[in-house]
XYZ file of N, CA and C in Angstrom:
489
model
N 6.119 33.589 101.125
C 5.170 32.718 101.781
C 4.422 31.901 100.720
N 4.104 30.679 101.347
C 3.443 29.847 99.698
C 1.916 30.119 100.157
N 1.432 29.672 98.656
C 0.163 30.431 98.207
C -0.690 29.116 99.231
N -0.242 27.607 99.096
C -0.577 26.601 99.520
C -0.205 25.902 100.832
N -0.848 25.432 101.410
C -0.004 24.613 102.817
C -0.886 23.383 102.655
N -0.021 21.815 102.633
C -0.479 20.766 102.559
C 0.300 20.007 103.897
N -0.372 18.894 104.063
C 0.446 17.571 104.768
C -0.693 16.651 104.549
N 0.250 15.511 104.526
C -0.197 13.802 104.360
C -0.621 13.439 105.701
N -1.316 12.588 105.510
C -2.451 11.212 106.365
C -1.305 9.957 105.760
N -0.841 9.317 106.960
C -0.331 8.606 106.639
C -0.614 7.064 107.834
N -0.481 5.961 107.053
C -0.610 5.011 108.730
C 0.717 4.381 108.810
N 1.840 4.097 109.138
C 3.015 3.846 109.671
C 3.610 3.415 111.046
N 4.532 2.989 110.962
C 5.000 2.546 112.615
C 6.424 2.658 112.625
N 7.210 3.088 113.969
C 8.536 2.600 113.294
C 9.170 1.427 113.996
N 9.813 0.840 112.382
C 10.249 -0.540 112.367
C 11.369 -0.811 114.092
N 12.107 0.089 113.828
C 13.231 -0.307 115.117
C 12.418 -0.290 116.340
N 11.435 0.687 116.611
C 10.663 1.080 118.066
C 9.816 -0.763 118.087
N 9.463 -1.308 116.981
C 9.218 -2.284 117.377
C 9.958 -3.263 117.201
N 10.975 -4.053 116.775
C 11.972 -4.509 117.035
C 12.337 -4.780 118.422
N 12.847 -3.381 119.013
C 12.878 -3.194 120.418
C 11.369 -3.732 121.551
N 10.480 -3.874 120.973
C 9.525 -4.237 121.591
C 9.006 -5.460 122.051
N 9.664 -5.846 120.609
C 9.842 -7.305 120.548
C 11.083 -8.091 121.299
N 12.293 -7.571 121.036
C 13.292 -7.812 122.154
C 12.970 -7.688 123.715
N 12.246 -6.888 124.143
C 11.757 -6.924 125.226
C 10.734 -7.438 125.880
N 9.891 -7.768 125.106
C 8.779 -8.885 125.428
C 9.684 -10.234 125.624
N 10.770 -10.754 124.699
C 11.169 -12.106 124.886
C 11.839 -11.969 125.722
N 12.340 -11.073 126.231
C 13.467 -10.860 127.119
C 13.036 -11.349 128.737
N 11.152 -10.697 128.826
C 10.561 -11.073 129.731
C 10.125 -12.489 129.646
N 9.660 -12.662 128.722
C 8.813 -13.853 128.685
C 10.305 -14.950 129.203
N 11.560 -15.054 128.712
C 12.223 -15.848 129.655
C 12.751 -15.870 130.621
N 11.912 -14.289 131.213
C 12.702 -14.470 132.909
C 11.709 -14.478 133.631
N 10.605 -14.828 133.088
C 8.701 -14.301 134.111
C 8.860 -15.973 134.391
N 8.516 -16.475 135.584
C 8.285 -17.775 136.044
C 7.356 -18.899 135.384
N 6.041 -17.564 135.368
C 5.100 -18.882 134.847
C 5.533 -19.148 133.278
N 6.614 -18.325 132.522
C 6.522 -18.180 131.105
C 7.798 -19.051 131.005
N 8.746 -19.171 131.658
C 9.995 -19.437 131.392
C 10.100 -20.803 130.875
N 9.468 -21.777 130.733
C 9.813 -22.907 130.530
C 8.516 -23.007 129.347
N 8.100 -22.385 129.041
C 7.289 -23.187 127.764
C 8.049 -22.638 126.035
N 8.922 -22.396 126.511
C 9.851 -22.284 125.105
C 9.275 -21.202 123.711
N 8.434 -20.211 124.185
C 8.088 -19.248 123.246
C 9.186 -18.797 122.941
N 8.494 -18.373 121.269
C 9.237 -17.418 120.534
C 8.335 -16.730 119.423
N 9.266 -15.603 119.632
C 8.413 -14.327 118.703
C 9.331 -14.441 117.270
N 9.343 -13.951 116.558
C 9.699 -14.136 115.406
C 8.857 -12.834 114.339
N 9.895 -11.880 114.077
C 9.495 -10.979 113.130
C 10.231 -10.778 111.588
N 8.661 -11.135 110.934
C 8.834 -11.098 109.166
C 8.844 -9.902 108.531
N 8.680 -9.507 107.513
C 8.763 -8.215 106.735
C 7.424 -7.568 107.073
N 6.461 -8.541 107.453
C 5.147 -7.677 107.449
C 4.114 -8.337 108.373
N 4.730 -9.812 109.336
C 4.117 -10.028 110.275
C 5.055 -10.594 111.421
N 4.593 -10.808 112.712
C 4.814 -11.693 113.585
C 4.580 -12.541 113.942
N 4.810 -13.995 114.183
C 5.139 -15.191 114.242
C 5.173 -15.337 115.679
N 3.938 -15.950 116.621
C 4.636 -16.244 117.930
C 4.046 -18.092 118.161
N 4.900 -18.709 118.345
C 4.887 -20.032 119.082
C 5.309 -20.195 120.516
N 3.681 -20.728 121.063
C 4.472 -20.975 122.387
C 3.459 -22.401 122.497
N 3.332 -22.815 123.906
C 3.036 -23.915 124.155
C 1.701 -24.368 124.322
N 0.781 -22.741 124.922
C -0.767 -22.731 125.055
C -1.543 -21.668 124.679
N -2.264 -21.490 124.609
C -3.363 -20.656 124.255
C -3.609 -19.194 125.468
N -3.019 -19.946 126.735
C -3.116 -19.668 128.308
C -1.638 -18.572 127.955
N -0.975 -18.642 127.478
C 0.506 -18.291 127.587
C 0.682 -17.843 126.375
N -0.080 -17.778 125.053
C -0.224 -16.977 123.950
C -1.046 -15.331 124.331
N -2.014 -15.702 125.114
C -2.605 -14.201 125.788
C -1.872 -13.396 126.508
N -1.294 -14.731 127.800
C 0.031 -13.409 128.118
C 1.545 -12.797 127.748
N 1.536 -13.231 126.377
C 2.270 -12.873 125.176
C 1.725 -12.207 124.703
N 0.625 -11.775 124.600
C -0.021 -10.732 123.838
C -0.140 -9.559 124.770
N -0.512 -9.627 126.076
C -0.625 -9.028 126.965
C 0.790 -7.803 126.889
N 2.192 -8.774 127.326
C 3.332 -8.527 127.404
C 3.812 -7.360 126.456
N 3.255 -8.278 124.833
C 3.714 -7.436 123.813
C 3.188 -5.437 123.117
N 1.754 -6.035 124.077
C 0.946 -4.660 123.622
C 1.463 -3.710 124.816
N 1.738 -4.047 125.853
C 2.142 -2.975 127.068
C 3.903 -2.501 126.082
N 4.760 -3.387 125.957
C 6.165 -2.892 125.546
C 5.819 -2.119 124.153
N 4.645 -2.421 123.377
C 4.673 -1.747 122.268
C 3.939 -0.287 122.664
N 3.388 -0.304 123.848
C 2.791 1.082 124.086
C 3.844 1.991 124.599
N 4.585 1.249 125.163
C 5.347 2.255 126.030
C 6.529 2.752 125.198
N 6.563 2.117 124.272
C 7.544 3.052 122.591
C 6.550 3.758 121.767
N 5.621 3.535 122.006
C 4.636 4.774 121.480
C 4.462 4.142 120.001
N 4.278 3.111 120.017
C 3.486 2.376 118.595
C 2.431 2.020 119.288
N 1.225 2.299 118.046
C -0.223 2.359 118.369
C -0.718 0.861 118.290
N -1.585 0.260 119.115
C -1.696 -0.636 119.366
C -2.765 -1.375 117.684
N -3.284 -0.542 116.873
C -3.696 -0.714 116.232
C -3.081 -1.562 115.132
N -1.724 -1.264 114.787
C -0.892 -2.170 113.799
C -0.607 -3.479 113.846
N -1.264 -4.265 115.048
C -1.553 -5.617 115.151
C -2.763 -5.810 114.808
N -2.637 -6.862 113.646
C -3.842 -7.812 113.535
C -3.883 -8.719 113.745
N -4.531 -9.786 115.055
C -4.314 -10.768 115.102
C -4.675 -11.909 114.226
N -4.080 -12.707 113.682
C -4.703 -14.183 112.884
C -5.205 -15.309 113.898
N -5.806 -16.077 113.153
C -6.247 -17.126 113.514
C -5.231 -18.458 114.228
N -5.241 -18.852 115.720
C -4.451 -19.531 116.552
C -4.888 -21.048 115.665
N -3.985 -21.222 115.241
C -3.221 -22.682 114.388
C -2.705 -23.779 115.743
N -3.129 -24.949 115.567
C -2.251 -25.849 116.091
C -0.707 -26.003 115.179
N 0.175 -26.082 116.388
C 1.325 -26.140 115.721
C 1.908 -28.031 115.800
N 3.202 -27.932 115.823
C 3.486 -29.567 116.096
C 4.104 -29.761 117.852
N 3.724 -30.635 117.774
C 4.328 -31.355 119.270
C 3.359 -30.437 120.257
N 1.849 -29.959 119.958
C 0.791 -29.800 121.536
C 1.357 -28.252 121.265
N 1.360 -27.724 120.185
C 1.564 -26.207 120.552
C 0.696 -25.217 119.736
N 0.752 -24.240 119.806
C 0.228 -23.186 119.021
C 1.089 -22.271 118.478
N 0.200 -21.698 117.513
C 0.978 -20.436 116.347
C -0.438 -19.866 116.045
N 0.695 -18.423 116.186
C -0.643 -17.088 116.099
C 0.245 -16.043 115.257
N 0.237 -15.610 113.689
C 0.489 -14.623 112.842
C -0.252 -13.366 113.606
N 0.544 -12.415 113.566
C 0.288 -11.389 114.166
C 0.559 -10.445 112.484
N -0.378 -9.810 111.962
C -0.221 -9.466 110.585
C 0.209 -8.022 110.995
N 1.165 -7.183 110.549
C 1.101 -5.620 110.523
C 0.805 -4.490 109.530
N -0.134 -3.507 109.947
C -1.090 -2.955 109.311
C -0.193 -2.032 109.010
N -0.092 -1.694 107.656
C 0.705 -0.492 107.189
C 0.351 0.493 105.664
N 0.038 1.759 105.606
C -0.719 1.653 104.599
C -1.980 2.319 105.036
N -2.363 2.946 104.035
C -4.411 3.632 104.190
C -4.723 2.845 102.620
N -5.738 2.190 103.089
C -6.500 1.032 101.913
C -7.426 2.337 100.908
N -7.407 2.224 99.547
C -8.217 2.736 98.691
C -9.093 3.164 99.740
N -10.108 2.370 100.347
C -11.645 2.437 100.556
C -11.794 3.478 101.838
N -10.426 3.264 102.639
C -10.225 4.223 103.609
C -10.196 5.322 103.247
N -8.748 5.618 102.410
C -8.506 6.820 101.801
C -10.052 7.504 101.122
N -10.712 6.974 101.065
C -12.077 7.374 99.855
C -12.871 8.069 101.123
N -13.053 7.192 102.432
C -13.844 7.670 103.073
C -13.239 8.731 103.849
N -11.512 8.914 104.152
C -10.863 9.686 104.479
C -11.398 11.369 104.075
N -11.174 11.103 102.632
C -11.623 12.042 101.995
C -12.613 12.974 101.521
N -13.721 11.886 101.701
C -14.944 12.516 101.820
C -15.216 13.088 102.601
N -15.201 12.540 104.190
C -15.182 13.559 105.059
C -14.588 14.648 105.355
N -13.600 14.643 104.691
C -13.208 16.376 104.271
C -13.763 17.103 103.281
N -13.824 16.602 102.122
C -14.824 17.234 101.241
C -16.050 17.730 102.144
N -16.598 16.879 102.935
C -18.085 17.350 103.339
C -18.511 18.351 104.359
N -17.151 18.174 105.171
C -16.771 19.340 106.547
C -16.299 20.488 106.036
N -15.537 20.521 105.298
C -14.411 21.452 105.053
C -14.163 22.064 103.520
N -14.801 23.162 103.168
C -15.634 23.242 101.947
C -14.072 23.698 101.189
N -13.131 24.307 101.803
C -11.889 25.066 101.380
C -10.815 24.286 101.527
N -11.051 23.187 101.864
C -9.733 21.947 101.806
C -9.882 21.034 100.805
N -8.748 20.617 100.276
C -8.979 19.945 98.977
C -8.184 18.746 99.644
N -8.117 17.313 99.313
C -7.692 15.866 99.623
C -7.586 15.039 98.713
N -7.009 14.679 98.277
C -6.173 13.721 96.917
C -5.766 12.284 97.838
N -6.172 11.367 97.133
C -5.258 9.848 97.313
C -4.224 10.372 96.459
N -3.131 9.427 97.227
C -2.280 9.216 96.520
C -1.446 7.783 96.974
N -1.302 6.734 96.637
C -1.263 5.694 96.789
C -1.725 4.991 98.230
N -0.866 4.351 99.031
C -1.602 4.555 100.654
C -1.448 6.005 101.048
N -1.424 6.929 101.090
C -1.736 7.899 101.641
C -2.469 9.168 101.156
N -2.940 10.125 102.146
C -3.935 11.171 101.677
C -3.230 12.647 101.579
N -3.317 13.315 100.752
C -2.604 14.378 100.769
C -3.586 15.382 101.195
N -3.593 16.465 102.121
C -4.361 17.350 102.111
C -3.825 18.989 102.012
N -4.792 19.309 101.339
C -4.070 20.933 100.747
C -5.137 22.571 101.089
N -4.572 23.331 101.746
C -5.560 24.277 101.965
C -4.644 25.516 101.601
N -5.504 26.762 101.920
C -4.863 28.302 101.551
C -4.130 28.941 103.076
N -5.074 28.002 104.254
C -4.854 28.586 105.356
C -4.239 27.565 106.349
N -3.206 27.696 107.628
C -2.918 26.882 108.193
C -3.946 26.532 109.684
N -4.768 27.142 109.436
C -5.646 27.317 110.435
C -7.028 26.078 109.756
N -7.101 26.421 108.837
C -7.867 24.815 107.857
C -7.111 23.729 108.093
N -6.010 24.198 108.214
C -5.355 22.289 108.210
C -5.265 21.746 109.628
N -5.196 22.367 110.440
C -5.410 22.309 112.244
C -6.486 22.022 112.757
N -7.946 22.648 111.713
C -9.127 22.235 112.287
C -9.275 20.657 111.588
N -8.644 20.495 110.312
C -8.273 19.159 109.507
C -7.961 18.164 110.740
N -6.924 18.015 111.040
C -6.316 17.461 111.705
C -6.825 17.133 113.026
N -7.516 18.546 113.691
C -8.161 18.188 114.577
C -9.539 16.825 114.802
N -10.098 17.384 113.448
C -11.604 16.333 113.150
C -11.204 15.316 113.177
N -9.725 14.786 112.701
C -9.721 13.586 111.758
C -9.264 12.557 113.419
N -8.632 13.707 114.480
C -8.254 12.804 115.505
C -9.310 12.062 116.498
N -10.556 12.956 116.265
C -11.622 12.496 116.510
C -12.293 11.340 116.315
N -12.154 10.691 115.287
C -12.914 9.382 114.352
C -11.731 7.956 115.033
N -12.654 7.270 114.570
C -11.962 5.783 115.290
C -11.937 5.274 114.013
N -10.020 5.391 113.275
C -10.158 4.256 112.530
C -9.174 3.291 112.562
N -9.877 2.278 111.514
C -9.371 0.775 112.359
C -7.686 0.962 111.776
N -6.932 2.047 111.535
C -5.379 1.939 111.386
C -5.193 3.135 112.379
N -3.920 3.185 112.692
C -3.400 3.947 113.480
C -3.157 5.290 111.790
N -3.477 6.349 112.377
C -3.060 7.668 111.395
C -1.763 8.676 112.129
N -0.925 9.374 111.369
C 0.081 9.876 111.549
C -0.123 11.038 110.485
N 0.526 12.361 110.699
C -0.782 13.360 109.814
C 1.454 13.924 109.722
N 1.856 14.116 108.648
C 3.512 14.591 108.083
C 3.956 15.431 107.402
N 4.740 15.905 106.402
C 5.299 16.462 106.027
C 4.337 18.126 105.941
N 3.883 18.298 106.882
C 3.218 19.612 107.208
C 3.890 20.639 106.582
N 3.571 21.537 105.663
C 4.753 22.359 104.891
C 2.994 23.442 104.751
């Protein structure tokens, strides 16, 4: 039996579950009536989404569309950040949809502290985006895990390699 039991804090999504999400939002958006003729498109980059459509009116229910198909694959609605709606050319709009991936230094810091401050027998290390946490007991890392599901933070968290 090991002397130690750790698992990572991690924020992540998976790439194909949204892919698929995205296939299915466009899939609707050209068979929904009021959507079908204003020529949207989604468009996914290494680290954002790209949607052009025709209004501002029809960018919301693109957003609408996209957060229900991304819930129902069980990606957290949190990994969208929306950008700032750009005029595009020819009377249209563009909206970068940025994706959040990653626990930022400042997170990880505050991640951590609050374990330091709760949890006098758990120890928590950064380690690049993610937090490692390490205890003697698996019953520390459950009440860990438990606290941390509690807090609202602005990334979606995924708690892994539980060993």
């Amino acid at each position: 039996m090991a002397s130690a039991f750790s698992f990572d804090i991690v924020s992540d999504f998976d790439r194909q579950e949204l892919v698929n999400a995205i296939d299915q939002t466009m899939r609707e958006v050209q068979s929904r009536y009021d959507l079908k003729d204003t020529n949207t498109t989604l468009e996914l980059g290494e680290s954002a989404i790209t949607v052009n459509t025709d209004s501002e009116f029809t960018l919301q229910a693109v957003h609408t569309i996209l957060q229900t198909k991304a819930a129902k694959r069980n990606l957290s609605l949190k990994i969208f950040d929306y950008g700032k709606i750009e005029p595009a050319s020819g009377n249209r709009v563009r909206q970068e949809i940025k994706l959040q991936k990653g626990i930022s230094a400042e997170l990880g810091k505050q991640i951590s502290k609050l374990i330091r401050d709760e949890f006098k027998k758990v120890q928590a290390s950064i380690q690049g985006d993610a937090v490692r946490v390490s205890a003697k007991s698996k019953d520390e890392l459950q009440a860990v895990i438990q606290r941390l599901k509690q807090e609202d933070y602005p990334v979606a968290l995924q708690f892994t390699n539980y060993r």
